[in-house]
Coordinates of C-alpha atoms in Angstrom, one line a residue:
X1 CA 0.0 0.0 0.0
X2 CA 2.7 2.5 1.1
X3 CA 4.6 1.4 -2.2
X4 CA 1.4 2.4 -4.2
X5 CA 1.4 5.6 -2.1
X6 CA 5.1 6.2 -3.2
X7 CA 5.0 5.7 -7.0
X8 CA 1.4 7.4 -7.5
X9 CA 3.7 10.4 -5.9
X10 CA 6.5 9.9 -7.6
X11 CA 4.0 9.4 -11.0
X12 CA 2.6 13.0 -10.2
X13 CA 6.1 14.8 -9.5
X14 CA 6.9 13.8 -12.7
X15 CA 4.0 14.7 -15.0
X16 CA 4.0 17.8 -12.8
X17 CA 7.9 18.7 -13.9
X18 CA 7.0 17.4 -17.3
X19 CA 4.4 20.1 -17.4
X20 CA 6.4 22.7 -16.2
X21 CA 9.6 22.2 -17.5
X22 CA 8.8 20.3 -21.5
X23 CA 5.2 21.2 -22.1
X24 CA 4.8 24.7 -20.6
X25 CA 7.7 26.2 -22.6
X26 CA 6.6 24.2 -26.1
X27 CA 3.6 26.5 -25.4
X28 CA 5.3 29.7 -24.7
X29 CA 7.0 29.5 -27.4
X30 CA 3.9 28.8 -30.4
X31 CA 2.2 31.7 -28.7
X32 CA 5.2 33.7 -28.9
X33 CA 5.2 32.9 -32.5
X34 CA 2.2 32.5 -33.7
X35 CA 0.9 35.6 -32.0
X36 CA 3.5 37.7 -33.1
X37 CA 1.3 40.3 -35.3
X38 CA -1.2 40.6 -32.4
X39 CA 1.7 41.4 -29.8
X40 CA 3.1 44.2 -32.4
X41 CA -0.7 45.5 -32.3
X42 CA -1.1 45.4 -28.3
X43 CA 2.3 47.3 -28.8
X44 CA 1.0 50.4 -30.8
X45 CA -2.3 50.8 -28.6
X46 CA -0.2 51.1 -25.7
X47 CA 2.3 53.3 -27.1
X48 CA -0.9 55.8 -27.9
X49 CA -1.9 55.5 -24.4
X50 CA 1.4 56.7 -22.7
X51 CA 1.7 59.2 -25.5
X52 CA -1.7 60.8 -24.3
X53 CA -1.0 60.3 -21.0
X54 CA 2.2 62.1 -21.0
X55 CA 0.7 64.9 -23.0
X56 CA -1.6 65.4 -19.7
X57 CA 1.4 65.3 -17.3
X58 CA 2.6 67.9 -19.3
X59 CA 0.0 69.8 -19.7
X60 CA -0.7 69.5 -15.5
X61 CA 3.2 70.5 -14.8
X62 CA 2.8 73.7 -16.8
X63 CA -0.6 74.6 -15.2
X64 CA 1.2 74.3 -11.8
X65 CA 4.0 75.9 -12.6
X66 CA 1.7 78.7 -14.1
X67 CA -0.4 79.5 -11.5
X68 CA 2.7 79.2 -9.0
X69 CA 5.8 80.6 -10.4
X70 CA 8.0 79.1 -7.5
X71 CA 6.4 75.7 -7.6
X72 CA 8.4 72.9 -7.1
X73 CA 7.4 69.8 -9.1
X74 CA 7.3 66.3 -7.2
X75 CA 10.6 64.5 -7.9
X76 CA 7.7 61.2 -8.5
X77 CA 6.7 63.4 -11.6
X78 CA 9.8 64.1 -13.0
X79 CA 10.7 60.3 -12.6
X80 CA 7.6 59.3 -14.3
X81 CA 7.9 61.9 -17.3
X82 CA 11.7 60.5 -17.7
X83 CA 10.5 56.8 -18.1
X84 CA 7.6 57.5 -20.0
X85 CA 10.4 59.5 -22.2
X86 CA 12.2 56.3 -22.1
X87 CA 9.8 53.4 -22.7
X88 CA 8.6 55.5 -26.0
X89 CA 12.0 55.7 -27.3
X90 CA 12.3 52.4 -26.5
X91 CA 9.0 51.4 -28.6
X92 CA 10.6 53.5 -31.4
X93 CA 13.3 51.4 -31.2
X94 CA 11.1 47.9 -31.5
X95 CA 9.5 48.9 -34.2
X96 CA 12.2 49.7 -36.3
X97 CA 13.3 46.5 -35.4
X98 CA 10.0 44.6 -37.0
X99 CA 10.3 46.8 -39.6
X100 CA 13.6 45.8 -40.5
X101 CA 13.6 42.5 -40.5
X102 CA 10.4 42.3 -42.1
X103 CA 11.8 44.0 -45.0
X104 CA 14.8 41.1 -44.4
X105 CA 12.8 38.0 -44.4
X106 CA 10.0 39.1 -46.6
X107 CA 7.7 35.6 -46.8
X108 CA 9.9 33.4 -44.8
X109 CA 9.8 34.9 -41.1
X110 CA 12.4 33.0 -39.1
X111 CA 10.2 31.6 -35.5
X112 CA 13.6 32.3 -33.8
X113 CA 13.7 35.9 -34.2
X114 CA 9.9 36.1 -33.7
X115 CA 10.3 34.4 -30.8
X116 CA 12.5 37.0 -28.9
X117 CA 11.3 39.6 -30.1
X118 CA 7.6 38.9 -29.1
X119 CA 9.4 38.1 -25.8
X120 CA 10.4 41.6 -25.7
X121 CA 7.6 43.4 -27.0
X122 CA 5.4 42.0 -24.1
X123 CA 7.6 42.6 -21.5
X124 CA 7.6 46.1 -22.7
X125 CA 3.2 46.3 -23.4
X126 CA 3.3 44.9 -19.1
X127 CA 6.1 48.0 -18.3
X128 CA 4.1 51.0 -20.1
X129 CA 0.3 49.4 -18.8
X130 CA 1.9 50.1 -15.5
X131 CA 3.2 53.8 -16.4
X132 CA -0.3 54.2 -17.8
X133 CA -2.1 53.4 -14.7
X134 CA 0.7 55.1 -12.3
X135 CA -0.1 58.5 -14.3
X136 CA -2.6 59.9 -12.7
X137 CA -1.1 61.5 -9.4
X138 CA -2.5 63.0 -6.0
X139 CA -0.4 66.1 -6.6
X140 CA 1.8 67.8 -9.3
X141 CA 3.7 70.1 -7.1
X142 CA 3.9 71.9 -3.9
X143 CA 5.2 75.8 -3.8
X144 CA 9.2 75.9 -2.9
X145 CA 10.1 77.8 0.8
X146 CA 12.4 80.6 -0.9
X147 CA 16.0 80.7 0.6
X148 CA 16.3 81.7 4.4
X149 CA 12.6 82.4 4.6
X150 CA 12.9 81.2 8.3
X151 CA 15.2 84.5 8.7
X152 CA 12.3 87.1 7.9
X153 CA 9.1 86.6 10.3
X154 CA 7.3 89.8 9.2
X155 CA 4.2 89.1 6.8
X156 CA 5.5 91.9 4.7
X157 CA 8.4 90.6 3.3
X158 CA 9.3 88.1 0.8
X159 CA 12.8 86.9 1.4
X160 CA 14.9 86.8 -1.5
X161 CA 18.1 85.2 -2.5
X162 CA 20.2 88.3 -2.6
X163 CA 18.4 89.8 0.6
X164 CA 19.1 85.9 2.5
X165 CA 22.5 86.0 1.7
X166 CA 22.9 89.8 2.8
X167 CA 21.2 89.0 5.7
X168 CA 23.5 85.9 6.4
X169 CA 26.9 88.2 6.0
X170 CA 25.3 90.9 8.2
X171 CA 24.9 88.4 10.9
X172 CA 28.1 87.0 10.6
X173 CA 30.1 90.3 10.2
X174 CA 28.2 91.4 13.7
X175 CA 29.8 88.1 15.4
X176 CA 33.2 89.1 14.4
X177 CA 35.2 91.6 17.4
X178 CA 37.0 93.0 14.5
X179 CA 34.3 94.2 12.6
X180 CA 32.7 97.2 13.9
X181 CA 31.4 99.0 10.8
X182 CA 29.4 97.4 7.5
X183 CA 27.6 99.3 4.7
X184 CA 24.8 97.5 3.1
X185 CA 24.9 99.1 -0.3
X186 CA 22.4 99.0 -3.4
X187 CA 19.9 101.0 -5.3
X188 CA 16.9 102.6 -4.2
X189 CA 14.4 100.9 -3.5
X190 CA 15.7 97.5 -3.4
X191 CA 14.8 96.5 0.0
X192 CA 18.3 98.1 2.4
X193 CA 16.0 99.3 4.9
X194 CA 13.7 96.2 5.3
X195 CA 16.8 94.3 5.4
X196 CA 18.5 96.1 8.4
X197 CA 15.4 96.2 10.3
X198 CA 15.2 92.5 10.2
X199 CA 18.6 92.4 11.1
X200 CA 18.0 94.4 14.3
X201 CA 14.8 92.6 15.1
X202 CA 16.8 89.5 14.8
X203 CA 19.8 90.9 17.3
X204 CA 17.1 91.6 19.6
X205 CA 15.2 88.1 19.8
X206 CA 19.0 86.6 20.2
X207 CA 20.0 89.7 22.6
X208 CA 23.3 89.8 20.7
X209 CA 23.1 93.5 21.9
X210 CA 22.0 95.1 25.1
X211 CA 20.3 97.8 22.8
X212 CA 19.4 97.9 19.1
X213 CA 19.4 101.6 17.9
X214 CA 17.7 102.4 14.1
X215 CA 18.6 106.0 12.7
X216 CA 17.1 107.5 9.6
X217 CA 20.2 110.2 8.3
X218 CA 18.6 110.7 4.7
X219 CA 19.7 113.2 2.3
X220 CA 19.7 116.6 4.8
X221 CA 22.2 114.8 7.8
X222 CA 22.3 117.2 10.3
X223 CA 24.7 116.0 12.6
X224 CA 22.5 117.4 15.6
X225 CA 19.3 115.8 14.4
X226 CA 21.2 112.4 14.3
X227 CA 22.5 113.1 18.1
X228 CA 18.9 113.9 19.2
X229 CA 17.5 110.5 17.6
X230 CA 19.8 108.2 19.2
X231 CA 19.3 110.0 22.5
X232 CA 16.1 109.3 22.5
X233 CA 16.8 105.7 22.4
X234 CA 18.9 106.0 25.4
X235 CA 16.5 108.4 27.6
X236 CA 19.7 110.5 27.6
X237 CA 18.7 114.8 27.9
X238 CA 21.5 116.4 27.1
X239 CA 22.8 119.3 29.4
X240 CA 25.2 120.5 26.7
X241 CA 23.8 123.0 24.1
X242 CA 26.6 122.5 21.3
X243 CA 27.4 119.7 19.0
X244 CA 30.5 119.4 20.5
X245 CA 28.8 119.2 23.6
X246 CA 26.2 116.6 23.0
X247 CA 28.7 114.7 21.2
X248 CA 30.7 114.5 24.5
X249 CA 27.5 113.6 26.1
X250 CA 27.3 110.9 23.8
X251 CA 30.3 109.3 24.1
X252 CA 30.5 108.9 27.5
X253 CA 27.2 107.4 27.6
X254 CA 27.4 104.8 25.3
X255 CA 31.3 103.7 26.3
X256 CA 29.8 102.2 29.5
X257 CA 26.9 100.3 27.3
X258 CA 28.5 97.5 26.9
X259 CA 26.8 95.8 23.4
X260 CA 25.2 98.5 21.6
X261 CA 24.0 98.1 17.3
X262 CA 23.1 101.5 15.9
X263 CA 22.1 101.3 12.4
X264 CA 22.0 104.4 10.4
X265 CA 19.8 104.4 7.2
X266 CA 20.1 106.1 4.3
X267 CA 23.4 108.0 4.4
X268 CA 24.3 109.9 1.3
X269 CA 27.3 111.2 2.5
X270 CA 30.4 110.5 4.7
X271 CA 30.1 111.3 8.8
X272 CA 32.4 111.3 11.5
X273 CA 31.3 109.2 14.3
X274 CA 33.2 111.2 16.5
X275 CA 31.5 114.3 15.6
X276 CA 28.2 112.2 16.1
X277 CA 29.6 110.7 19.4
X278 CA 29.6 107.4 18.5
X279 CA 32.6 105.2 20.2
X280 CA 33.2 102.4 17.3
X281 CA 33.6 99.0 19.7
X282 CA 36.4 98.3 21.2
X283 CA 37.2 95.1 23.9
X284 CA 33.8 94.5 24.2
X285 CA 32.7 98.3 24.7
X286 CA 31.3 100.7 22.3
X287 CA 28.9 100.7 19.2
X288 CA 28.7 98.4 15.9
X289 CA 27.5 100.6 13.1
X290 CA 25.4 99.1 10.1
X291 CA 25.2 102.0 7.6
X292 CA 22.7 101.4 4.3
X293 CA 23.5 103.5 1.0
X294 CA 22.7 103.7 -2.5
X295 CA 26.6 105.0 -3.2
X296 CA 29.3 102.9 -3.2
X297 CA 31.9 106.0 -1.8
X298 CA 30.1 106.6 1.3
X299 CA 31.1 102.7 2.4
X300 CA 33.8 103.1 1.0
X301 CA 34.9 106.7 2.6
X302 CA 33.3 105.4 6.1
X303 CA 35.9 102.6 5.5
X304 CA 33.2 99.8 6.0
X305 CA 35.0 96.7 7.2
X306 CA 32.4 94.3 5.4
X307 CA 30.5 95.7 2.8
X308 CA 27.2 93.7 1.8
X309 CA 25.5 94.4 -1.1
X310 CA 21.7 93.7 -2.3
X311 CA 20.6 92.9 -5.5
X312 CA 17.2 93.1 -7.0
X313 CA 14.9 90.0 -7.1
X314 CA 15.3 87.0 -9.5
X315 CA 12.4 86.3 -12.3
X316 CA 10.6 83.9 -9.8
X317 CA 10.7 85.9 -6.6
X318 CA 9.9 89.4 -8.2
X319 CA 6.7 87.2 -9.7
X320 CA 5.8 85.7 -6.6
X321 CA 6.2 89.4 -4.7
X322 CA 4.0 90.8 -7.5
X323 CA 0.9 88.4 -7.6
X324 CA 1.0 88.1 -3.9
X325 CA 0.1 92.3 -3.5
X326 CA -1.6 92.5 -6.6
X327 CA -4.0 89.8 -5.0
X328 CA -3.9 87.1 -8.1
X329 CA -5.2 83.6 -6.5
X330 CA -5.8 80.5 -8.5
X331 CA -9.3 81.8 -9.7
X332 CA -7.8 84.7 -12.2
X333 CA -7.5 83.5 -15.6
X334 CA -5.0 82.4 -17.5
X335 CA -5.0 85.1 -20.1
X336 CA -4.8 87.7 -17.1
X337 CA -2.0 85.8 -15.6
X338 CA 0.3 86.0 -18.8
X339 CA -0.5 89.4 -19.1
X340 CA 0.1 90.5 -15.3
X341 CA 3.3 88.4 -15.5
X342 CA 4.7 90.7 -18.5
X343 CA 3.9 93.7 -16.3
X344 CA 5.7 92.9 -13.2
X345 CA 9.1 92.0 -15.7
X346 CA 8.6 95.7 -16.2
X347 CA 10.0 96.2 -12.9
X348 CA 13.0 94.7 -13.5
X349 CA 12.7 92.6 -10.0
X350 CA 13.1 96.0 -8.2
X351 CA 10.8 95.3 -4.7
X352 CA 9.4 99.1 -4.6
X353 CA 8.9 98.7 -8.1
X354 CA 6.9 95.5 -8.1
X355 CA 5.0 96.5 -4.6
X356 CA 4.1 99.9 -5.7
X357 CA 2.8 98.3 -9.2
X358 CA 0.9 95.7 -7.9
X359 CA -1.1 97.7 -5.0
X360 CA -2.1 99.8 -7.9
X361 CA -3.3 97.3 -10.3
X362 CA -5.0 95.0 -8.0
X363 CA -8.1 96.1 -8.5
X364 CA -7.7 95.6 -12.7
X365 CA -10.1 92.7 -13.4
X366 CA -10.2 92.6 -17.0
X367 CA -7.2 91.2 -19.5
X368 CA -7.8 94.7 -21.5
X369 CA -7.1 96.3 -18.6
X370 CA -3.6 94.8 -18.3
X371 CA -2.9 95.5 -21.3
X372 CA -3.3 99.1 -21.3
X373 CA -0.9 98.7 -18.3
X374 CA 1.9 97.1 -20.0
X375 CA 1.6 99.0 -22.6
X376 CA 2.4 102.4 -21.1
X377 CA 5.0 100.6 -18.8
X378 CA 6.9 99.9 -22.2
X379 CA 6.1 103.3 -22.8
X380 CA 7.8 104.6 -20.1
X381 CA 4.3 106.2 -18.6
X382 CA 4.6 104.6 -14.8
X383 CA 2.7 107.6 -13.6
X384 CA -0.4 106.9 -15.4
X385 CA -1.0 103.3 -14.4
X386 CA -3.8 102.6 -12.1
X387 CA -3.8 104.5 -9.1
X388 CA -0.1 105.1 -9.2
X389 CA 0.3 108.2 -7.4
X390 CA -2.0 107.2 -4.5
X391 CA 1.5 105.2 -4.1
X392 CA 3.5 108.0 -4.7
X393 CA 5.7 108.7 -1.5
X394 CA 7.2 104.9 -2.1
X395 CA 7.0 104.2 -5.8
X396 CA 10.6 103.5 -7.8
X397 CA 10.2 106.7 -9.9
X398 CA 10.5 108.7 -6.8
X399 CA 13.6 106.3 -5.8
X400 CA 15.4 107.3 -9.2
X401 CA 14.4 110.9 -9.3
X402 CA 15.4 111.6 -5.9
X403 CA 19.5 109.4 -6.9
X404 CA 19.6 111.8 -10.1
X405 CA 18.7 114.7 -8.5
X406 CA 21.4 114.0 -5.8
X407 CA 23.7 114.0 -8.6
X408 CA 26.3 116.8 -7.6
X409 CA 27.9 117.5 -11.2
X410 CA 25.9 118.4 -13.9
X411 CA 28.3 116.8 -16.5
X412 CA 27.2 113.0 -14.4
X413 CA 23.6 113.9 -15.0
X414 CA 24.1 114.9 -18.9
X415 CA 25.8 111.4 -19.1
X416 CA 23.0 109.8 -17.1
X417 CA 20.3 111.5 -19.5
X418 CA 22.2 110.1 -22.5
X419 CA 22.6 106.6 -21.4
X420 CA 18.6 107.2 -20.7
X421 CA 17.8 107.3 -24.3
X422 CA 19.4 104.0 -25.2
X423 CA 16.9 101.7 -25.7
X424 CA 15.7 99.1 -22.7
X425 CA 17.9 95.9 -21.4
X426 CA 20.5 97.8 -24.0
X427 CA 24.5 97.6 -23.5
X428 CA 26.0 100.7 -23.7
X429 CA 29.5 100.7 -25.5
X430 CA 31.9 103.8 -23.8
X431 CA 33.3 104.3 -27.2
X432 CA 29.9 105.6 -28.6
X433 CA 28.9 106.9 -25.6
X434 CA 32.1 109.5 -25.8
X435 CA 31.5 110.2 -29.6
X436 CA 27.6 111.4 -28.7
X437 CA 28.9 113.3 -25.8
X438 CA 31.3 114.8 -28.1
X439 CA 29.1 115.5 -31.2
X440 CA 26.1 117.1 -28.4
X441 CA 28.9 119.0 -26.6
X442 CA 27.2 118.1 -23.6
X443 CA 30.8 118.4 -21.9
X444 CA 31.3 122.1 -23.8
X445 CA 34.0 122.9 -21.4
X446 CA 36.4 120.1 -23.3
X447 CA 39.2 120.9 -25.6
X448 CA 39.6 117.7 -26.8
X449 CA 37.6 114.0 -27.5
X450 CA 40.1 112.9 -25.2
X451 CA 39.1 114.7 -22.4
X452 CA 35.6 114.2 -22.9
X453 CA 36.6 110.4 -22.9
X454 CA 37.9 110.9 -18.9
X455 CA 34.9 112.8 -17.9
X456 CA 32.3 110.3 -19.4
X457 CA 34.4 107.3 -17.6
X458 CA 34.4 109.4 -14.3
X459 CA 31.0 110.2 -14.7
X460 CA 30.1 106.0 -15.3
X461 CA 31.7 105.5 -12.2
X462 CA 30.4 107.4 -9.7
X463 CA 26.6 106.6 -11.7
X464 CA 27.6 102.9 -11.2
X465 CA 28.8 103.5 -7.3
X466 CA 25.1 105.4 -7.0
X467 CA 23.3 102.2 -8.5
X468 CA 22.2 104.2 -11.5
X469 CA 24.4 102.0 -14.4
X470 CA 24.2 98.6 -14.0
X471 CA 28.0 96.8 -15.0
X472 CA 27.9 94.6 -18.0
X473 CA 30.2 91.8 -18.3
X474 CA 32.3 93.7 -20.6
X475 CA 34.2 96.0 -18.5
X476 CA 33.5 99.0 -21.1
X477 CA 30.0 98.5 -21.1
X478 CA 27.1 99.6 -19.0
X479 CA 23.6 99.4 -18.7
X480 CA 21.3 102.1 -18.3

């Protein structure tokens, strides 16, 4: 009985094996043959599948990136867009294959060849089925935390790239003894004063400093003006009635403070910090000044240790600035969108520019309306947009008027006007620049091209150290 038992099992293993090992494969292979044409068929329907498919991925990455300019796209997306990419080129790549050795064999089809290739045609009909079905995701994107955002708590401001990494070698400069002076430099408007207030508030939370003083200077620096302002800050009345006095008063005052930050904003010329009474630090004692200018000679002639400057905003930030104050959520049309995106480039990433703008848009509902805007933007007409001069006390026109009418020599501003009539985004080559100057005798006091050629290159420097000229790559060229 047990024998039975054992060959009945052993009978079964066999036929089993048989099966899966002899009969199984003869199988796999006729269908891999014989169904050759219908696996070349299942082939092309699923090569029209991903093809639509990753049409729509497409099309749903550039509607998120649209209606988000800093949206980052899911790295799962990208993946899936690279294999689609691939398992089409790949399908490319079979059919050329059939193709070929259709052509080849003609009438007489060799089973071999059919064989493997069927072999790898539905291995690659299973591999795009699943790219097919995996296409349809829960979410695109997600919008990107711009650099050092964790820096900048106030609701007002959007941190920046350039204004991060300003803000970064401000706080480092204030940890180092032997730094007790550092200009933050850049162009009106571009967002010095925000920055240095941030910096103070963030002093404060750490208590790097016992007190945090902030100074507006501006244009008219009255040295006694500045003296009254920071007394204030330190409930100090002076007894004294002269500057020489107060400065004393000053001095003595703060020398037994032992961490003190007084930032001075907006300085447009050089000052004496003795004059003001302002002991620089010293072993522990004393003042660290952060200065903010728009001319490169006041750091300079202040002899800044560190000198940070701060750039405009990139394409993305100056967007994101833009449609946040201009109010432009996810239920504006597209057509708006594109329009309002070609206004804020107008601003050239300048924040004053872009804030100003946008607050006087926002209420523009229509795409004509947009238009109209960028249109006299391109026209050079910023005071006629919207409500502009509701804005007026902050708006970048007032930022530039006020650096060129700051402008001591009139020879700098008759440069300034002619590098004005280039057109926009243009590179201004010296050379021509000195032959119009020449031909206009806007320097009429010149005997010679030559000298004409020294006063235009003095004039582009000290326009360049007021953030007026922009430097081009080429170191003779400029842009207005």
């Amino acid at each position: 009985m047990a024998g039975e038992f054992c060959l009945a099992a052993a009978s079964n293993a066999v036929g089993t094996m048989m099966v899966n090992y002899l009969v199984n494969p003869i199988k796999q292979s006729i269908r891999y043959s014989f169904r050759f044409h219908k696996f070349v068929q299942e082939l092309h329907e699923q090569q029209k599948n991903l093809k639509r498919e990753q049409t729509r991925v497409k099309e749903d990455v550039k509607e998120a990136e649209l209606q988000i300019q800093t949206q980052v796209i899911e790295d799962y997306v990208d993946e899936w867009l690279t294999n689609a990419e691939n398992a089409l080129n790949d399908v490319q790549s079979l059919v050329h294959r059939v193709e070929e050795n259709k052509r080849c064999f003609g009438l007489c089809p060799t089973w071999c060849w059919r064989y493997r290739l069927s072999k790898e045609i539905e291995k690659k009909i299973v591999y795009i089925s699943k790219l097919v079905e995996d296409s349809h995701f829960k979410r695109i994107g997600h919008r990107a935390e711009l650099p050092g955002l964790e820096f900048f708590t106030s609701e007002h401001i959007l941190a920046s790239k350039s204004s991060t990494a300003a803000f970064n070698k401000i706080m480092e400069a204030l940890k180092d003894d032997k730094v007790n002076m550092i200009g933050v430099w850049g162009m009106g408007g571009v967002g010095k004063t925000t920055l240095v207030k941030e910096v103070g508030k963030k002093t404060k939370e750490l208590r790097c400093f016992h007190k945090v003083i902030e100074v507006v200077v501006s244009q008219t620096s009255i040295i006694e003006n500045i003296q009254y302002k920071i007394a204030d800050f330190l409930d100090l009345k002076f007894e004294k009635t002269t500057k020489e006095g107060k400065a004393e008063e000053l001095w003595l005052r703060l020398k037994k403070e032992e961490k003190v930050l007084i930032i001075l904003d907006d300085m447009w010329n050089e000052i004496q910090m003795n004059e003001i009474g302002l002991p620089l630090n010293e072993n522990g004692n004393g003042c660290k000044i952060i200065l903010t200018t728009r001319r490169m000679t006041v750091c300079e002639s202040m002899e800044c240790q560190v000198i940070v400057p701060v750039d405009v905003l990139d394409n993305d930030e100056a967007w994101t600035l833009f449609r946040m104050k201009a109010y432009l959520d996810e239920r504006v049309s597209r057509d708006i969108i594109e329009t309002a995106k070609e206004v804020a480039k107008e601003c050239k990433g300048l924040p004053v520019a872009i804030v100003t703008l946008a607050k006087a848009l926002k209420g523009t509902k229509t795409v004509k309306g947009w238009e109209v805007a960028r249109k006299k933007l391109e026209r050079s007409r910023l005071m006629e947009v919207g409500n502009i001069e509701e804005e007026e006390e902050k708006n970048a026109y007032l930022c530039v008027k006020m650096s060129y009418e700051y402008l001591k020599k009139e020879t700098t501003k008759r440069c300034f006007l002619l590098c004005a009539l280039y057109p926009e985004d243009h590179s201004i080559d010296v050379k021509h620049l000195v032959r119009y100057a020449w031909g206009l005798e806007l320097f009429d006091k010149a005997d010679s091209i030559e000298e004409v050629r020294i006063q235009v290159l003095e004039a582009i420097d000290y326009l360049k150290d007021s953030c007026l000229l922009l430097k081009d790559k080429d170191a003779e060229r400029y842009d207005p």
